[in-house]
mmCIF file of C-alpha atoms in Angstrom:
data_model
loop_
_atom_site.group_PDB
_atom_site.id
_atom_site.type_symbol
_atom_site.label_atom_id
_atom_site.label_comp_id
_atom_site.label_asym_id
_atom_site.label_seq_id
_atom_site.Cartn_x
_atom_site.Cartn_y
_atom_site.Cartn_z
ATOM 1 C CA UNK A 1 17.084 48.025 -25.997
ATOM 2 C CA UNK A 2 18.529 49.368 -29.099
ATOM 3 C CA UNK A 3 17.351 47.241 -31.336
ATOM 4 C CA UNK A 4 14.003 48.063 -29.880
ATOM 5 C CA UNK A 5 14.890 52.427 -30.476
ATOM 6 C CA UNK A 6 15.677 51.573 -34.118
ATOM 7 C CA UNK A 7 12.836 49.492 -34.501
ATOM 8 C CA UNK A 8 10.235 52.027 -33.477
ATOM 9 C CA UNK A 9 11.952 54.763 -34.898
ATOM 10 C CA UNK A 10 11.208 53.028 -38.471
ATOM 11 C CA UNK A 11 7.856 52.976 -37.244
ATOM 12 C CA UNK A 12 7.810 56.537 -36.724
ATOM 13 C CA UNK A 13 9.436 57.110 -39.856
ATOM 14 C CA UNK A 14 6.656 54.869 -41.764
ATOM 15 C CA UNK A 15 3.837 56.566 -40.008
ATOM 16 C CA UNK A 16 4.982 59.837 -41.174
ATOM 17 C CA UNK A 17 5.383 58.701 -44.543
ATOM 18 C CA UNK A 18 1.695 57.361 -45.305
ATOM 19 C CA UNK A 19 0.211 60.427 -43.106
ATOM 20 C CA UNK A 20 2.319 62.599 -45.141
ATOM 21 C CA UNK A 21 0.739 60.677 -48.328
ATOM 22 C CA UNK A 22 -2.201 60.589 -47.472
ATOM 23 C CA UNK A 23 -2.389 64.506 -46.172
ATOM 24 C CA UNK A 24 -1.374 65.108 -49.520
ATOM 25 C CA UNK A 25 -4.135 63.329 -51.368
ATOM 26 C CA UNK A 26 -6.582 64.741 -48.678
ATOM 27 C CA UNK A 27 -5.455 68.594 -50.113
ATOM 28 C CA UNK A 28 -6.247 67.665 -53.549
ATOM 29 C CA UNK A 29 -9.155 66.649 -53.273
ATOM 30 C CA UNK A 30 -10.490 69.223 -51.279
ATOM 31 C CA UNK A 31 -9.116 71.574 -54.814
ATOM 32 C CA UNK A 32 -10.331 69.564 -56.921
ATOM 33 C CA UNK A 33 -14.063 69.916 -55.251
ATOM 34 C CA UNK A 34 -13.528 73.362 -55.254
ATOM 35 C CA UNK A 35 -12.944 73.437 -59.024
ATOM 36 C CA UNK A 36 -15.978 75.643 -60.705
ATOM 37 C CA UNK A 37 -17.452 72.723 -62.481
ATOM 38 C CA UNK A 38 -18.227 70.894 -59.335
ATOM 39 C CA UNK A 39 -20.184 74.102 -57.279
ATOM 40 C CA UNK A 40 -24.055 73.473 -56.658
ATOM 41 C CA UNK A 41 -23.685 69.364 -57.398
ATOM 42 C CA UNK A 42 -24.168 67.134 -54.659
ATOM 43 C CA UNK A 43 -20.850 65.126 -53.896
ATOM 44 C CA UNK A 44 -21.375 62.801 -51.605
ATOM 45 C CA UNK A 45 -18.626 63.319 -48.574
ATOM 46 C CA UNK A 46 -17.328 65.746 -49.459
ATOM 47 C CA UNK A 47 -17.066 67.987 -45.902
ATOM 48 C CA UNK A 48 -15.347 65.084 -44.301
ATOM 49 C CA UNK A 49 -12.573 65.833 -46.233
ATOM 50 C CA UNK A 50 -11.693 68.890 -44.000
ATOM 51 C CA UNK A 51 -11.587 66.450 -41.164
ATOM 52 C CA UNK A 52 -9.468 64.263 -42.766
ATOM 53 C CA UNK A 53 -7.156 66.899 -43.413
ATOM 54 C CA UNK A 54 -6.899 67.579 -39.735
ATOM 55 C CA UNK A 55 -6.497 63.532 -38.642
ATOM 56 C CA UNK A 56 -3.536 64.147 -40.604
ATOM 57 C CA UNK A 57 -2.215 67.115 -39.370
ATOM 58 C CA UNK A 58 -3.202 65.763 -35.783
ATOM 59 C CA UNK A 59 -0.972 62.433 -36.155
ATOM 60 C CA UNK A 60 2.078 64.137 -37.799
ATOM 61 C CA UNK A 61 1.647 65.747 -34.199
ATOM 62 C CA UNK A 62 1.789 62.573 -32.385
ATOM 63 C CA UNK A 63 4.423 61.218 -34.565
ATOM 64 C CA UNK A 64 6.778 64.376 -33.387
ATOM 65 C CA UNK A 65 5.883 64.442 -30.076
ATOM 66 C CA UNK A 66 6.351 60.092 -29.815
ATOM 67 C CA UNK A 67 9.492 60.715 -31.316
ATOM 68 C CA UNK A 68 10.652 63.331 -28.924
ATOM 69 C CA UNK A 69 9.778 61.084 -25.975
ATOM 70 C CA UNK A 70 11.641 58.199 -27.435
ATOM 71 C CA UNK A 71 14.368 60.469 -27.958
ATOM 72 C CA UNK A 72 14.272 61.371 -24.352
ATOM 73 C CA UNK A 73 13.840 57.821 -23.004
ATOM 74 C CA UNK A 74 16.814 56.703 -25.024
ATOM 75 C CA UNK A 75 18.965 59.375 -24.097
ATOM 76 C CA UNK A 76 18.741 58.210 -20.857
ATOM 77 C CA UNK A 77 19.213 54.807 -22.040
ATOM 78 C CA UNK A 78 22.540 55.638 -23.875
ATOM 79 C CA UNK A 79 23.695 57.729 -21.224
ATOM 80 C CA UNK A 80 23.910 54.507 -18.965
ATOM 81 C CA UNK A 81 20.969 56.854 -16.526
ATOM 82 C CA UNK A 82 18.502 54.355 -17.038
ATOM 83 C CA UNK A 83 18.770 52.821 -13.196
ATOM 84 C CA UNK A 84 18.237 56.671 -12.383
ATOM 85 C CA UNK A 85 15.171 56.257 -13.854
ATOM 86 C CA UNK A 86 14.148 52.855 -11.674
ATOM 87 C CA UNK A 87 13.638 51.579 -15.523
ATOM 88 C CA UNK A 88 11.611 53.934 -16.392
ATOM 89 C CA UNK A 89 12.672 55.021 -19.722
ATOM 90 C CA UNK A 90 12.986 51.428 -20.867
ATOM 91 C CA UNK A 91 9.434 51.122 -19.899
ATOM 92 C CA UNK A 92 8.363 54.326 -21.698
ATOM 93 C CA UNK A 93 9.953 52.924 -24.973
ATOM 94 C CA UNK A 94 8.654 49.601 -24.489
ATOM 95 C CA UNK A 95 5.233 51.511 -24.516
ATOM 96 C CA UNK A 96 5.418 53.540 -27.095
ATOM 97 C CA UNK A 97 6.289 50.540 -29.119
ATOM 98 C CA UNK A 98 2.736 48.831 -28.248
ATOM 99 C CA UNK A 99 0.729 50.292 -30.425
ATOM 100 C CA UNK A 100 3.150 48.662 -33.383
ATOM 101 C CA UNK A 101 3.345 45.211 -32.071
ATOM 102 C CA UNK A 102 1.258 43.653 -34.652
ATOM 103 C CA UNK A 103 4.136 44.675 -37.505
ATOM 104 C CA UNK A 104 6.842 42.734 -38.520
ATOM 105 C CA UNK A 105 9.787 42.871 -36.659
ATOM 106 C CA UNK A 106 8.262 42.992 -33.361
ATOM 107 C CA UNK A 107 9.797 41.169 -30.707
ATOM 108 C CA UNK A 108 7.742 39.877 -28.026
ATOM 109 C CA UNK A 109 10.722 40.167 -25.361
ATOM 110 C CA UNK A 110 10.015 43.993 -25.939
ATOM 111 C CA UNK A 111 6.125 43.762 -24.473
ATOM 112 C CA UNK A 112 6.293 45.455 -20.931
ATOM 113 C CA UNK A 113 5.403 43.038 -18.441
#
């Protein structure tokens, strides 16, 4: 089980990293179409990129709060608790890995029967 805690907390550590990236990107260009130069032309897309700026902001939200649950799961874990929990933090992990089962390092003895 703690190979499977490090595992997704790379995960969550990637994810982070490319919606950090990519929230950053998203910012500029919303300056950059506010330069003067650009006001009264027609740029095609260009009020999506509010709402991309808030997908980010919304999964650097999900990232915390999946880490904060895995932190609590594996607490539990550690702690040796885990039969307190009739499995279920093991099961909690084991789901909140899902969602990442198509990346490397996956192992398929960590899908939740």
């Amino acid at each position: 089980m703690n190979d499977l805690v490090t595992w997704l907390r790379a995960q969550l550590d990637e994810d982070e990293e490319r919606t950090r990236e990519l929230l950053y990107w998203t910012q500029q260009t919303i300056l950059a179409l506010k330069e003067p130069k650009l006001l009264g032309k027609y740029i095609p897309g260009w009020h999506d990129w509010p709402k991309v700026e808030r997908l980010c902001r919304e999964r650097l939200a999900e990232v915390d709060a999946k880490r904060r649950i895995l932190d609590d799961a594996a607490g539990y874990i550690a702690d040796g608790m885990e039969a307190a929990t009739d499995g279920l933090a093991g099961r909690v992990v084991a789901y909140l890995a899902l969602p990442y089962a198509d990346r490397p390092g996956y192992r398929d003895e960590w899908r939740p029967e």
